[in-house]
XYZ file of C-alpha atoms in Angstrom:
131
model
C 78.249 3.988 -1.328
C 80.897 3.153 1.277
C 79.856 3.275 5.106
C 81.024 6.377 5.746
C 78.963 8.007 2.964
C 76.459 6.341 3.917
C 76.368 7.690 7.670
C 77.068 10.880 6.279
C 74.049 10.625 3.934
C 71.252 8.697 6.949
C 72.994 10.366 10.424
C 71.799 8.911 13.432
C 68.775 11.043 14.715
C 69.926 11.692 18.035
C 73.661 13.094 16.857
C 71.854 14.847 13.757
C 69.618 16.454 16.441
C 72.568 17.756 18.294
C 74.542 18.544 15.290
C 77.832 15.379 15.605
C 79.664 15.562 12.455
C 80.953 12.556 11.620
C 85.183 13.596 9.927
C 86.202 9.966 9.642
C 85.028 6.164 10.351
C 86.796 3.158 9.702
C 86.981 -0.222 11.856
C 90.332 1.070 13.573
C 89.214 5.171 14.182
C 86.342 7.346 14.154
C 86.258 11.059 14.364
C 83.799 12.920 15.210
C 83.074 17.028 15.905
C 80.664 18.877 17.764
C 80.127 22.656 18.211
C 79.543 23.517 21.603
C 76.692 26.031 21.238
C 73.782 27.562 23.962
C 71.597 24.908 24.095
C 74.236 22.171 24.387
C 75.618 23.905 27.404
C 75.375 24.560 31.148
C 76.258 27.249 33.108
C 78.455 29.126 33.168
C 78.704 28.265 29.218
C 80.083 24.964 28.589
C 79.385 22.027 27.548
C 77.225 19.863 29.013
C 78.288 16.446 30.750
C 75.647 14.409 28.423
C 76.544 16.372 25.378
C 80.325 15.598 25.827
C 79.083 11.780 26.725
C 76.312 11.779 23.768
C 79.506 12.150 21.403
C 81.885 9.631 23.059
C 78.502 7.275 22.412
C 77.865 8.025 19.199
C 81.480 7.638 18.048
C 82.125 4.499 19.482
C 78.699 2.531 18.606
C 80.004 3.675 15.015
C 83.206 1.953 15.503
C 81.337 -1.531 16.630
C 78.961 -1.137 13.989
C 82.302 -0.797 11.435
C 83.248 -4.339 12.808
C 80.311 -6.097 12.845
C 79.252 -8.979 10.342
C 76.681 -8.414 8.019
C 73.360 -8.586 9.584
C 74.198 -7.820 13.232
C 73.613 -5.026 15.078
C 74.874 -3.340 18.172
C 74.168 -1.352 21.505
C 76.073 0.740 24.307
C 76.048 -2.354 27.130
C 78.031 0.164 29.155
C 79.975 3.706 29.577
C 82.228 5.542 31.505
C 83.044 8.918 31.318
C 85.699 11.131 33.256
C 85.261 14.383 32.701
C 89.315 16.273 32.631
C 88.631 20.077 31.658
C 85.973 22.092 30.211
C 85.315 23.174 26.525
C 83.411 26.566 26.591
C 80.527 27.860 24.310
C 81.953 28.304 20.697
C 84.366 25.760 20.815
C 84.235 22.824 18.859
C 84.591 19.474 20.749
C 86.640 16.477 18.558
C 86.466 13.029 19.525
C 88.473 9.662 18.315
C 87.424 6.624 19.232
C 89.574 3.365 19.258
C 89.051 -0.476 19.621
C 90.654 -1.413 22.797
C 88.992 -4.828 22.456
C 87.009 -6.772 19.814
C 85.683 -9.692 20.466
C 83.063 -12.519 19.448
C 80.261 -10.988 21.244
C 81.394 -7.428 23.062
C 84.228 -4.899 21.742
C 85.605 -2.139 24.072
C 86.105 1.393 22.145
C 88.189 4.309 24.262
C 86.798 7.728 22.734
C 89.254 10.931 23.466
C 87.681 14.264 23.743
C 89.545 17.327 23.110
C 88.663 20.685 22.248
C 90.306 21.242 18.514
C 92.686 22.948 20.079
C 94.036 19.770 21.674
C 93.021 20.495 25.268
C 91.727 17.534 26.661
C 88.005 17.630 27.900
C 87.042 14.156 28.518
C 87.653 10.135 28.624
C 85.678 7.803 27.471
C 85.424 4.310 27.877
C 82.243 2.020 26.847
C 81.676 -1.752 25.988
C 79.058 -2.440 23.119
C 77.199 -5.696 22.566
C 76.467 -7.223 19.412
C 72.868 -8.507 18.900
């Protein structure tokens, strides 16, 4: 089973619980989908800030995770979001997330977030630590 079946097959909790589908993961691009629904939303119906961030996260700590030796493990050491338009209830929220940096001990991943319609919702940048 290759990694991304294997995601696919054993989703992370948190983005099972909030329904991420995982498109495509490799150790140069992962894509990732989310349908903005109710509870996922503020108001007046769209997508929450954490929601949109919650995906960025996801994404990227499965683009580390696609670099990292065998054995090692990684976490979000930081994030930063900027939030460019809105993606209303019903849409469906895409991100792709690429290596900016990878290094011995910290990699930098840049996650886009677009409605699939291409508008662009939000930019992500976040640095993850390998333990």
């Amino acid at each position: 089973m290759d990694a991304l079946e294997s995601l696919r097959a054993n989703p992370l909790p948190f983005a099972k619980l909030l329904g991420i589908e995982l498109i495509s993961a490799s150790a140069e691009l992962v894509v990732g989908e989310l349908p903005v629904r109710d509870e996922l939303c503020t108001l007046p119906a769209t997508a929450h800030g954490g929601a949109i961030m919650t995906l960025a996260d996801t994404l990227g700590a499965i683009g580390a995770w696609m670099n990292l030796a065998e054995g090692s493990r990684t976490t979000t050491l930081e994030s930063k979001t900027n939030f460019l338009g809105a993606a209303a209830v019903g849409s469906r929220l895409r991100g792709e997330a690429i290596p900016i940096y990878r290094g011995r001990r910290t990699s930098v991943w840049q996650t886009r977030i677009t409605t699939t319609d291409g508008k662009l919702v939000a930019l992500t940048t976040q640095t993850q630590l390998t333990l």
